[in-house]
PDB file of C-alpha atoms and ligand atoms in Angstrom:
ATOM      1  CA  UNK K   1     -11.587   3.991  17.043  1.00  0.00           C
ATOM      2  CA  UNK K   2     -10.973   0.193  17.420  1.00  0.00           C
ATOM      3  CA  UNK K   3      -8.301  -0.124  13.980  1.00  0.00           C
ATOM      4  CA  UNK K   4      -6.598   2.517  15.497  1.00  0.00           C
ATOM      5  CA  UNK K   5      -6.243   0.521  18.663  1.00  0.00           C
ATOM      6  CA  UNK K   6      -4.999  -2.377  16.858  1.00  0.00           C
ATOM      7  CA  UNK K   7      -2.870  -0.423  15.397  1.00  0.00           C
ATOM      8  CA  UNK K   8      -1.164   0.527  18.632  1.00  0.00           C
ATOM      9  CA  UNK K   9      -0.711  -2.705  19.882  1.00  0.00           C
ATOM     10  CA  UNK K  10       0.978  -4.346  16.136  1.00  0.00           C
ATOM     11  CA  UNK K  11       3.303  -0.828  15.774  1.00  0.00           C
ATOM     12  CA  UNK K  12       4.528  -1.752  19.615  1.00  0.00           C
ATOM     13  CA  UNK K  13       5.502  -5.206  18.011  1.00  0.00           C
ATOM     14  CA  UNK K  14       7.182  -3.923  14.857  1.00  0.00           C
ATOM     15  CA  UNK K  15       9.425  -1.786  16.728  1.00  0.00           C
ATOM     16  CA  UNK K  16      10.706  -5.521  18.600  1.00  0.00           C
ATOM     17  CA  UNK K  17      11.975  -8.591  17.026  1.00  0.00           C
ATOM     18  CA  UNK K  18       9.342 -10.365  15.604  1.00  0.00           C
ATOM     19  CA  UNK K  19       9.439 -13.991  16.178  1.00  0.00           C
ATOM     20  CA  UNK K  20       6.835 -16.071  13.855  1.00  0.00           C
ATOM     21  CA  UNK K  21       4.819 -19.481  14.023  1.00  0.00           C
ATOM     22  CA  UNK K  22       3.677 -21.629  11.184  1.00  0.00           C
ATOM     23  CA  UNK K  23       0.248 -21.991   9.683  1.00  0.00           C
ATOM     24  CA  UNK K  24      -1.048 -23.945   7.031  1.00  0.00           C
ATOM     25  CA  UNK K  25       2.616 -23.941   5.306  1.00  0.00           C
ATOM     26  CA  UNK K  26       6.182 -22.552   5.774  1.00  0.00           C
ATOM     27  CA  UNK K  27       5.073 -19.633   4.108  1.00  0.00           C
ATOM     28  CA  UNK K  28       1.804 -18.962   5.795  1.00  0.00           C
ATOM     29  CA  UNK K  29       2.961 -17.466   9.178  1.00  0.00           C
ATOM     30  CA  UNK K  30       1.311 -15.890  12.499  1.00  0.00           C
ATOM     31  CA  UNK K  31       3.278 -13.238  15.182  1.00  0.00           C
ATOM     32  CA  UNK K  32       1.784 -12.887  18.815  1.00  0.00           C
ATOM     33  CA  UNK K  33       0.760  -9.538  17.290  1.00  0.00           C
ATOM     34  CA  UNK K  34      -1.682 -10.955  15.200  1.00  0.00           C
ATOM     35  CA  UNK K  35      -3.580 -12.696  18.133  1.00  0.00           C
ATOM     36  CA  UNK K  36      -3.229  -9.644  20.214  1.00  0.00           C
ATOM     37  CA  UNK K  37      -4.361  -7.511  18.056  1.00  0.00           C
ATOM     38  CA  UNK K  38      -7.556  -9.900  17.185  1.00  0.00           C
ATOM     39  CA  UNK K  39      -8.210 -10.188  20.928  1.00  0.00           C
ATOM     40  CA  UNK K  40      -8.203  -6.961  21.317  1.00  0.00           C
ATOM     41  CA  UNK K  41     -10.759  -6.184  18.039  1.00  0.00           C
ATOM     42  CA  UNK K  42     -13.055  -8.622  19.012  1.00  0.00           C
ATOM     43  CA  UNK K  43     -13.053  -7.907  23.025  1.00  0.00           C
ATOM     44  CA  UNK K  44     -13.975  -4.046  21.707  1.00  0.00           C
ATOM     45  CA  UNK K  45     -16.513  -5.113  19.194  1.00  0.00           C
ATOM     46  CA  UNK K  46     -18.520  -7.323  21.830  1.00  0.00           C
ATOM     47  CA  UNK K  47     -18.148  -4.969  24.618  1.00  0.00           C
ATOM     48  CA  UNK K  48     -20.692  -2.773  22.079  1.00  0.00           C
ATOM     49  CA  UNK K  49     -22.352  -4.958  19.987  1.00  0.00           C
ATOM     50  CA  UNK K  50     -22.585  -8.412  22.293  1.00  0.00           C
ATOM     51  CA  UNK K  51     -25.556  -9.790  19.901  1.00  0.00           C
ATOM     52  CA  UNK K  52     -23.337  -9.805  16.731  1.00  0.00           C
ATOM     53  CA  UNK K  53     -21.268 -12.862  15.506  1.00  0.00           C
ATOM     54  CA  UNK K  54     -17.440 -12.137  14.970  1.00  0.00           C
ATOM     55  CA  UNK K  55     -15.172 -14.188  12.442  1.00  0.00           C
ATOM     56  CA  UNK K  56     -11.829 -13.362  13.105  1.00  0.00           C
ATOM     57  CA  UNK K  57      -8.902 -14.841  11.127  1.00  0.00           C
ATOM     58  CA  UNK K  58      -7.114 -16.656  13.955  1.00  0.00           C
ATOM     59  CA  UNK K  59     -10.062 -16.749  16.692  1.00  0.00           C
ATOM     60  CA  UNK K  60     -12.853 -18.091  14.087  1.00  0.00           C
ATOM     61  CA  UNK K  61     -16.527 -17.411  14.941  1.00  0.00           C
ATOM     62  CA  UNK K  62     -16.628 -15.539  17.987  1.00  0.00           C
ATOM     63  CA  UNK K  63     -19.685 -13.779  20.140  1.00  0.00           C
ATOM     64  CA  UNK K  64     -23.403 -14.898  19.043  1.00  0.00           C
ATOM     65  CA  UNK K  65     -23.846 -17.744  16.989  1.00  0.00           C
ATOM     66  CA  UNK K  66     -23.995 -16.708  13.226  1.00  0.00           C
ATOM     67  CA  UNK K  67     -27.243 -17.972  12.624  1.00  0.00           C
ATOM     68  CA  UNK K  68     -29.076 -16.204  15.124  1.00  0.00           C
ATOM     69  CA  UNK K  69     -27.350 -12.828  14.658  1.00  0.00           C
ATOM     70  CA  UNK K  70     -28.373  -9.905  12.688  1.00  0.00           C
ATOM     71  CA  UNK K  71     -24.778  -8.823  11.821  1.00  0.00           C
ATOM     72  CA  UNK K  72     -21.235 -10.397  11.282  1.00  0.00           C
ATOM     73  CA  UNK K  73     -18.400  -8.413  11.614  1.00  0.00           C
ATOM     74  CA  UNK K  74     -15.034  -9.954   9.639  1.00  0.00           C
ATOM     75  CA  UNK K  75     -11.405  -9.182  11.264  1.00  0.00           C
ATOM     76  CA  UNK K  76      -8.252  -9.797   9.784  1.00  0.00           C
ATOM     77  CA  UNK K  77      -5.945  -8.105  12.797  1.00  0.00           C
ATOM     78  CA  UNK K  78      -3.570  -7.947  10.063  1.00  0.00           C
ATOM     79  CA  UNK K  79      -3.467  -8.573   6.776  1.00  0.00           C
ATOM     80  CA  UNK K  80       0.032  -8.086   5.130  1.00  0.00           C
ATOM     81  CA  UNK K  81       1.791 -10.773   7.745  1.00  0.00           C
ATOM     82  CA  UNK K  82       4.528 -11.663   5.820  1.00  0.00           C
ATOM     83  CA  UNK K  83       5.623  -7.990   5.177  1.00  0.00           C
ATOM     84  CA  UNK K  84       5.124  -7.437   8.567  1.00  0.00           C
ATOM     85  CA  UNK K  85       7.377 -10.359   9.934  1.00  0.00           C
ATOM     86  CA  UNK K  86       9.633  -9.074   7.274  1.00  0.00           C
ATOM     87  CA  UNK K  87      10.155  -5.643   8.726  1.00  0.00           C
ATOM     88  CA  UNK K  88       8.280  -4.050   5.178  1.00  0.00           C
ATOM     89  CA  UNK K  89       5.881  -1.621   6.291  1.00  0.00           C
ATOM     90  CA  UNK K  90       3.032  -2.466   4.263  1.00  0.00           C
ATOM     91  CA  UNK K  91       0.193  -4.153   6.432  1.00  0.00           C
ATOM     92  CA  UNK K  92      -2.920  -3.183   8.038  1.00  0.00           C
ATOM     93  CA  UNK K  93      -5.918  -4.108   9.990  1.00  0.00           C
ATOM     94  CA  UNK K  94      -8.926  -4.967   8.438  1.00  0.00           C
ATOM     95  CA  UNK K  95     -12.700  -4.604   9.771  1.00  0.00           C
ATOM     96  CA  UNK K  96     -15.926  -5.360   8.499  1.00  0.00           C
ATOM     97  CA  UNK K  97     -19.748  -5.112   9.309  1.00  0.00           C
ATOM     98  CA  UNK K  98     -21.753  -7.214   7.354  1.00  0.00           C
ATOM     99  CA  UNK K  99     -25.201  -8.455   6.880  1.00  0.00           C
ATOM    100  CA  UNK K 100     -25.579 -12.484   7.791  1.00  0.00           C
ATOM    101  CA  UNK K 101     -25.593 -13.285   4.030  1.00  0.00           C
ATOM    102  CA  UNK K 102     -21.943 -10.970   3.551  1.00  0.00           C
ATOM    103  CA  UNK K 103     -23.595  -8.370   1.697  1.00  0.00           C
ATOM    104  CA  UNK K 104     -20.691  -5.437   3.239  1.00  0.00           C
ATOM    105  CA  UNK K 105     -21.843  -2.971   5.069  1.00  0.00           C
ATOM    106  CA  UNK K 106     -19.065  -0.859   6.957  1.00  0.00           C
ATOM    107  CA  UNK K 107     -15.443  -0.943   5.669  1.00  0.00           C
ATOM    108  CA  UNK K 108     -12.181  -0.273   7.859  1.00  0.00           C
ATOM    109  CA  UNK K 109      -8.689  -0.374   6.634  1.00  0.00           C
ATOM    110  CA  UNK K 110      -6.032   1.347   8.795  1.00  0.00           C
ATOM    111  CA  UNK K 111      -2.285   1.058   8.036  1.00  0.00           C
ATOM    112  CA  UNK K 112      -0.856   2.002  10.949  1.00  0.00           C
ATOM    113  CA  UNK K 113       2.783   2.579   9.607  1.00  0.00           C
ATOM    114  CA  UNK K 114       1.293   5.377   7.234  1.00  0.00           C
ATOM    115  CA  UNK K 115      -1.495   6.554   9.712  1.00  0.00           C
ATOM    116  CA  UNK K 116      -4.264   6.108   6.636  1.00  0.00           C
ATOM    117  CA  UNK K 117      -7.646   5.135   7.641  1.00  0.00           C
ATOM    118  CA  UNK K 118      -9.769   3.794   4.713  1.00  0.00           C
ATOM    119  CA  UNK K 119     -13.463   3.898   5.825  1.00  0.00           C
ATOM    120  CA  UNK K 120     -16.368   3.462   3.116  1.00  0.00           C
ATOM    121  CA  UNK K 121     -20.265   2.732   4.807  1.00  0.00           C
ATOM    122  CA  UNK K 122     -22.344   1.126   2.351  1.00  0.00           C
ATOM    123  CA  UNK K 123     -24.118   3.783  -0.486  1.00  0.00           C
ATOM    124  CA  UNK K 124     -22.407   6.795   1.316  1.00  0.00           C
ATOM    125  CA  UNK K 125     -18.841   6.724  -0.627  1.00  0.00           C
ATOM    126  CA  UNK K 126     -15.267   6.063   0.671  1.00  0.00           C
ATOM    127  CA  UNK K 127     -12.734   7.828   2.225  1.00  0.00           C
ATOM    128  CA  UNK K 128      -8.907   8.426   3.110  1.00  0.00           C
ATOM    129  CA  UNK K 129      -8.844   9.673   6.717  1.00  0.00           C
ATOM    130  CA  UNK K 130     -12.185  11.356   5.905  1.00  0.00           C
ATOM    131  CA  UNK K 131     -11.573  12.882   2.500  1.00  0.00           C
ATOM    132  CA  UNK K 132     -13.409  11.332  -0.293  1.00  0.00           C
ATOM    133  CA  UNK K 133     -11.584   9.049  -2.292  1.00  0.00           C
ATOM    134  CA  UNK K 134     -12.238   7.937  -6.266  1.00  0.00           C
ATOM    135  CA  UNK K 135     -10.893   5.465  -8.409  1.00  0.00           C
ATOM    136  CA  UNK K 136      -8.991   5.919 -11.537  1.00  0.00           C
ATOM    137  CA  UNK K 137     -10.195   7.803 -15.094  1.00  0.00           C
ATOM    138  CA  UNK K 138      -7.735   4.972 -16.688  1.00  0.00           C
ATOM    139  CA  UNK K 139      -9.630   3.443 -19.929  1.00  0.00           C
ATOM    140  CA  UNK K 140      -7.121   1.280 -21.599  1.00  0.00           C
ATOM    141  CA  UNK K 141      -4.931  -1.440 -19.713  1.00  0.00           C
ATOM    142  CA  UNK K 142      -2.354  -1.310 -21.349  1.00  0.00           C
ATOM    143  CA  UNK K 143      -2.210   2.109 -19.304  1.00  0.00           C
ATOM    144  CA  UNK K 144      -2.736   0.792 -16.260  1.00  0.00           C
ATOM    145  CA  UNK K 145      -1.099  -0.190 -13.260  1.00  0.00           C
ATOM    146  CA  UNK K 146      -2.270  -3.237 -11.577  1.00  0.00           C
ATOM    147  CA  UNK K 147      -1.663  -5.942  -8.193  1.00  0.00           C
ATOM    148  CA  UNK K 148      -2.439  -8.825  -7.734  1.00  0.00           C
ATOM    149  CA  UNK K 149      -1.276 -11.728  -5.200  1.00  0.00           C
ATOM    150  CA  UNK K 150       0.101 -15.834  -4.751  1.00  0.00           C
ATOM    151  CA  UNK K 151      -2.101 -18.219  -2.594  1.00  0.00           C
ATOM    152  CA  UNK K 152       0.001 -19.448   0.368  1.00  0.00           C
ATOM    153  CA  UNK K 153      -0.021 -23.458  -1.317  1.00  0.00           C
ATOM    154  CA  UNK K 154       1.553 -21.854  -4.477  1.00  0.00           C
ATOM    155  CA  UNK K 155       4.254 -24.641  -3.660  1.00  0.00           C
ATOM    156  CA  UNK K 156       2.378 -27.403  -4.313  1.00  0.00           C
ATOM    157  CA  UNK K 157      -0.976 -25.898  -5.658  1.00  0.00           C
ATOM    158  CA  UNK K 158      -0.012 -25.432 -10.248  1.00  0.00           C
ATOM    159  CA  UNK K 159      -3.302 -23.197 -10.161  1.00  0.00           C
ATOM    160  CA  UNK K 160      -1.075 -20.424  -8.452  1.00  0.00           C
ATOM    161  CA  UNK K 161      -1.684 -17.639 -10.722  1.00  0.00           C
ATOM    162  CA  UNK K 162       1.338 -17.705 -12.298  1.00  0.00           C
ATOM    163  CA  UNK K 163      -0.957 -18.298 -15.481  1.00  0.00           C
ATOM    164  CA  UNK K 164      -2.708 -15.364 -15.131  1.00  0.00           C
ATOM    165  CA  UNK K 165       0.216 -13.200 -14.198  1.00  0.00           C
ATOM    166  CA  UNK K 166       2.474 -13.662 -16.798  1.00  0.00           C
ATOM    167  CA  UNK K 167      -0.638 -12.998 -19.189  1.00  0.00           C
ATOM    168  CA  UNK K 168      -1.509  -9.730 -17.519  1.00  0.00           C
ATOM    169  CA  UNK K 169       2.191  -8.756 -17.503  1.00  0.00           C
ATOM    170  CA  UNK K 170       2.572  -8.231 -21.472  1.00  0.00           C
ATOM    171  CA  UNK K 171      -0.620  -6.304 -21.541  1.00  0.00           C
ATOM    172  CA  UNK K 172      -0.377  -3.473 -19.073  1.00  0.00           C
ATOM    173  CA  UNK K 173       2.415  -0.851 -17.659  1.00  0.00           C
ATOM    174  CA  UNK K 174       3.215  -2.249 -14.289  1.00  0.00           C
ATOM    175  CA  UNK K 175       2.178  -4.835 -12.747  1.00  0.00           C
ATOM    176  CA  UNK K 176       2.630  -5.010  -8.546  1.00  0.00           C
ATOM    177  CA  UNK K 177       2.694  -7.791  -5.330  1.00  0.00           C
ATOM    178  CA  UNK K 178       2.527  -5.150  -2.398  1.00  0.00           C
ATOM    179  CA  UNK K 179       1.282  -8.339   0.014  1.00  0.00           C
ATOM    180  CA  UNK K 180      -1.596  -6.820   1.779  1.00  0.00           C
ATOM    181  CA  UNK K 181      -4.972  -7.718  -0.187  1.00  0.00           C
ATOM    182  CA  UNK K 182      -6.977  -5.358   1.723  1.00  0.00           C
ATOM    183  CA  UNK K 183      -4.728  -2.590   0.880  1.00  0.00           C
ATOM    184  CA  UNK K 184      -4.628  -3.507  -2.749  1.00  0.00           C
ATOM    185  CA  UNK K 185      -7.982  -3.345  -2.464  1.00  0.00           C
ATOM    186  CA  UNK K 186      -8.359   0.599  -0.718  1.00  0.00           C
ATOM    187  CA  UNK K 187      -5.652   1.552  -3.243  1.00  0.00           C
ATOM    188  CA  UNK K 188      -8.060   0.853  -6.092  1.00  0.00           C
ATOM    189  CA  UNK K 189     -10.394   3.242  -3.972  1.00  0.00           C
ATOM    190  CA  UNK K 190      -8.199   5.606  -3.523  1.00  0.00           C
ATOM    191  CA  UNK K 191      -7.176   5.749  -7.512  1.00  0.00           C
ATOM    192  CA  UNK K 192      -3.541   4.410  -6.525  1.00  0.00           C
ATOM    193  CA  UNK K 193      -4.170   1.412  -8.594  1.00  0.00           C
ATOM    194  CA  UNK K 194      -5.935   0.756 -11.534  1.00  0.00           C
ATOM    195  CA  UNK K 195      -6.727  -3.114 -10.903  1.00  0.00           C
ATOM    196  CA  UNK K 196      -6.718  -5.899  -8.631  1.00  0.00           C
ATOM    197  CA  UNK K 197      -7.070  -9.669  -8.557  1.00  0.00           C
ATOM    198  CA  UNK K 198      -6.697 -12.808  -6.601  1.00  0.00           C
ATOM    199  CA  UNK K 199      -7.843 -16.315  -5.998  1.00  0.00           C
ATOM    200  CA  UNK K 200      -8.284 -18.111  -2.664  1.00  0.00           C
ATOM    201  CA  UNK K 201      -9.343 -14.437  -0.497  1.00  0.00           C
ATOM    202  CA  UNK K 202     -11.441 -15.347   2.537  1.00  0.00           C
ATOM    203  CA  UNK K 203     -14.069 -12.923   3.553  1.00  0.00           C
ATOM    204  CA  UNK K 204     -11.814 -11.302   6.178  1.00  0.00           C
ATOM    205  CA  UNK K 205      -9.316  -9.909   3.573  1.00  0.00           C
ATOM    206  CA  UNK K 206     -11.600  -8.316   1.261  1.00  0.00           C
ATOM    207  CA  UNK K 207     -15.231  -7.275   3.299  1.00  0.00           C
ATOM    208  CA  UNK K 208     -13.684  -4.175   4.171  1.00  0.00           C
ATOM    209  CA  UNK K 209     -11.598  -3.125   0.943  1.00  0.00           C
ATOM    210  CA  UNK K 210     -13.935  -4.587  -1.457  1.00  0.00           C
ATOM    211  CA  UNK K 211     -16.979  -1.847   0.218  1.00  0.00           C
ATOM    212  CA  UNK K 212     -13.951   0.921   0.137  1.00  0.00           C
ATOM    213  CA  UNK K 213     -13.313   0.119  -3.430  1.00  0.00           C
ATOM    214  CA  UNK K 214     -17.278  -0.043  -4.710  1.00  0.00           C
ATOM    215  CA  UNK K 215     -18.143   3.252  -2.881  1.00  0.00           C
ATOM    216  CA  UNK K 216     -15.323   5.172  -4.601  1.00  0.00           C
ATOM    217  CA  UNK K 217     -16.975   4.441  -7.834  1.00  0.00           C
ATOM    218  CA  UNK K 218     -14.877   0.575  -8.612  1.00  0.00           C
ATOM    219  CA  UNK K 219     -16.415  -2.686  -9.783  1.00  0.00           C
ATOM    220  CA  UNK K 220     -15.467  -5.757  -7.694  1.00  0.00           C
ATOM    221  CA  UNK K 221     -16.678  -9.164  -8.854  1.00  0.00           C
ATOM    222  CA  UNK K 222     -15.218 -12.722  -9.211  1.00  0.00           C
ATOM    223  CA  UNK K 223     -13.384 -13.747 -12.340  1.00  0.00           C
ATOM    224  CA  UNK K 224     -16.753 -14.687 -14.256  1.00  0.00           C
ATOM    225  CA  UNK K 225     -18.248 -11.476 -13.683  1.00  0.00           C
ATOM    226  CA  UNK K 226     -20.367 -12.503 -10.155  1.00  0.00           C
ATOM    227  CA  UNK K 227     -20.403  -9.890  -7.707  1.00  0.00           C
ATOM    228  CA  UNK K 228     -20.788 -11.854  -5.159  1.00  0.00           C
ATOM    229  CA  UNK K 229     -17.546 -13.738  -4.536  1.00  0.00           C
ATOM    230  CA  UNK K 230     -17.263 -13.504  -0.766  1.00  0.00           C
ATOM    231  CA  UNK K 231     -19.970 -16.111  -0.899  1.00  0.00           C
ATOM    232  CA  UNK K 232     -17.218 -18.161  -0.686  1.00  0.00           C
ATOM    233  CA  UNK K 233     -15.022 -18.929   2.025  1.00  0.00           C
ATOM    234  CA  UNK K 234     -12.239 -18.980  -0.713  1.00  0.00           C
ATOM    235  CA  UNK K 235     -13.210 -16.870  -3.392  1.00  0.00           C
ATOM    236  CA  UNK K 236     -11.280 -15.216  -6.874  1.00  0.00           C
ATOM    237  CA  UNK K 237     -11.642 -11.253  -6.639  1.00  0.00           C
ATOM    238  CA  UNK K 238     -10.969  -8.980  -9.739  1.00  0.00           C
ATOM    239  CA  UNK K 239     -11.375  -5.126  -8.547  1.00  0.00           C
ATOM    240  CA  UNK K 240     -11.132  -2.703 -10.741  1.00  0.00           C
ATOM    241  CA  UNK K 241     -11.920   1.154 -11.328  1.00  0.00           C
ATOM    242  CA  UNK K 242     -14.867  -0.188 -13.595  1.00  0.00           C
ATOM    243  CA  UNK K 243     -13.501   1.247 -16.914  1.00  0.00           C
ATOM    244  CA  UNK K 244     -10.900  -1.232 -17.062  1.00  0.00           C
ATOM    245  CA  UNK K 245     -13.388  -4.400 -15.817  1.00  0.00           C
ATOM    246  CA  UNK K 246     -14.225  -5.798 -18.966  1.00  0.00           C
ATOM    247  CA  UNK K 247     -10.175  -6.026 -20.220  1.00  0.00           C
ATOM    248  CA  UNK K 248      -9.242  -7.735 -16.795  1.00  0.00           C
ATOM    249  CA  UNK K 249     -11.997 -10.574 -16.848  1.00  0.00           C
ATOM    250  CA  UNK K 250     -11.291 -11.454 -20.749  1.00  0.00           C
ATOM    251  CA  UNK K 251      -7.492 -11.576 -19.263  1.00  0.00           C
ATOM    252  CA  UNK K 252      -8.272 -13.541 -16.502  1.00  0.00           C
ATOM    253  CA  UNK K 253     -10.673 -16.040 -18.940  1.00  0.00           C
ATOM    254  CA  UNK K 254      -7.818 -16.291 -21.183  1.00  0.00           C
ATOM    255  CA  UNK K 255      -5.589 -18.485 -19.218  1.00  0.00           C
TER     256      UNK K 255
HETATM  257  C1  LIG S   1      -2.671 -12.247   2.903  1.00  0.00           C
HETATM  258  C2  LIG S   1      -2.390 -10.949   2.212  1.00  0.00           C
HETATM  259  C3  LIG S   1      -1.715 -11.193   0.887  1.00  0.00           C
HETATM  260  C4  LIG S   1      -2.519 -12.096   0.012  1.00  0.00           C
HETATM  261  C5  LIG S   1      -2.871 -13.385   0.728  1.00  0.00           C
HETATM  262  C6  LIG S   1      -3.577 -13.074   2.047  1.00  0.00           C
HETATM  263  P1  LIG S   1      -2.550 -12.300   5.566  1.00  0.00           P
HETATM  264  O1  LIG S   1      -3.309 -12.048   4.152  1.00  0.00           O
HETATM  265  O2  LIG S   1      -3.586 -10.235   1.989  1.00  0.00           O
HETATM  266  O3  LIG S   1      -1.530  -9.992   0.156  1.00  0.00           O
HETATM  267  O4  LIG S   1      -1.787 -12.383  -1.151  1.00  0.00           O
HETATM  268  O5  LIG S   1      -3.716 -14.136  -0.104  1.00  0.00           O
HETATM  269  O6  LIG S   1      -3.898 -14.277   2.699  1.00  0.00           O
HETATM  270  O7  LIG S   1      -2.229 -13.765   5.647  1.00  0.00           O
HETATM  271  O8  LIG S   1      -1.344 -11.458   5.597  1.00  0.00           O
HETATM  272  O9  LIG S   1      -3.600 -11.881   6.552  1.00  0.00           O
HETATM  273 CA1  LIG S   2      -5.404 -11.412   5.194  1.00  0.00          CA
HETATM  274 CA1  LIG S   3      -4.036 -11.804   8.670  1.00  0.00          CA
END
């Protein structure tokens, strides 16, 4: 199993110091795990499935060109950087099949500190290390327990969702920033969280978690209602365990 391999390799690294290089800002970071880990993804994938296309987070499109491919695959090595430069142990690797026009097809989310493997293969449900997993009975926000996340310009950037934090904050029990979208995402699968949202995802964060959290019975869609969001290279996700759908969006339209 190739997220288990991954897995390997960024567990060797969090047992080391951790030394980090900037991205895009000085809070949007990369660790020689992350590339490792990628290589090592990708360099599996193609050794079985050399016609696909591969868009990794730090390699980019990788292995046959998209448009003459008849699947994409999506890697984020892992997703959860900052907690893992940090020490936290929340982070995972993230792996997903799709079709050319990112309709997901096959969902993989391993956290390797917990040894959880979310899988979910499109219309044949979700599971936790290949139990079945459902979302939340929850019917009322102001019952439920919800995560969300900050875009890494949320220096500079005054559409950082601080807007529509503070108004989801007054309105439900608890209210969470765990730092791993795709986890987020797998927790609202695996009825650990009632809701989910964030702007400015890219399709490697949330292919995989947004399949794992539609098989186990959720509703993902953008914040108009579209459930097609990964459309977009950076796209605004609300996931939810479909009861509570309708309270989030009129939240997230309120601000
Ligand atoms: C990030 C995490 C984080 C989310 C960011 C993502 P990365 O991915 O999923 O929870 O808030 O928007 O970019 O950079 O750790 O792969
Ligand atoms: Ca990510
Ligand atoms: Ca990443």
């Amino acid at each position: 199993m190739i997220a288990r391999g991954a897995g390997e390799i960024i567990m060797q690294h969090f047992a080391a110091p951790i030394p980090t290089t900037l991205k895009s800002s000085r809070t949007d970071i990369v660790t020689a795990a992350d590339t490792e880990a990628e290589a090592y993804v990708v360099r599996e994938l193609l050794a079985r499935f050399p016609h696909h296309h591969i868009v990794g987070e730090e390699g980019g499109g990788q292995g046959a060109p998209a448009v003459s491919a008849p699947y994409h695959w999506f890697v984020d090595p892992i997703d959860g950087t900052v907690n893992f430069a940090s020490k936290l142990p929340h982070f995972c690797t993230s792996i997903a099949l799709a079709t050319p026009d990112r309709e997901p097809l096959l969902g993989v989310v391993f956290d390797p500190t917990r040894g959880e493997l979310f899988t979910a293969v499109y219309g044949a449900g979700a599971f936790l290390n290949g139990q079945p997993i459902r979302v939340t009975q929850t019917a009322e926000l102001i019952d439920a327990v919800v995560t969300s996340g900050f875009p890494y310009d949320k220096q500079t950037n005054p559409d950082n969702n601080l807007k529509e934090w503070t108004a989801f904050l007054t309105r439900i029990r608890g209210e969470r920033r765990l730092g791993s979208a795709a986890l987020d995402l797998s927790y609202v699968g695996a009825g650990r969280l009632d809701g989910y949202w964030e702007k400015d995802l890219k399709p490697w964060d949330v292919m995989a978690g947004m399949l794992i959290a539609r098989e186990a019975g959720g509703t993902v869609t953008d914040y108009q209602g579209d459930s097609h969001p990964q459309r977009l290279d950076r796209g605004r996700y609300v996931a939810s365990n479909g009861k509570l759908h309708h309270e989030m969006l009129q939240v997230l339209q309120s601000v």
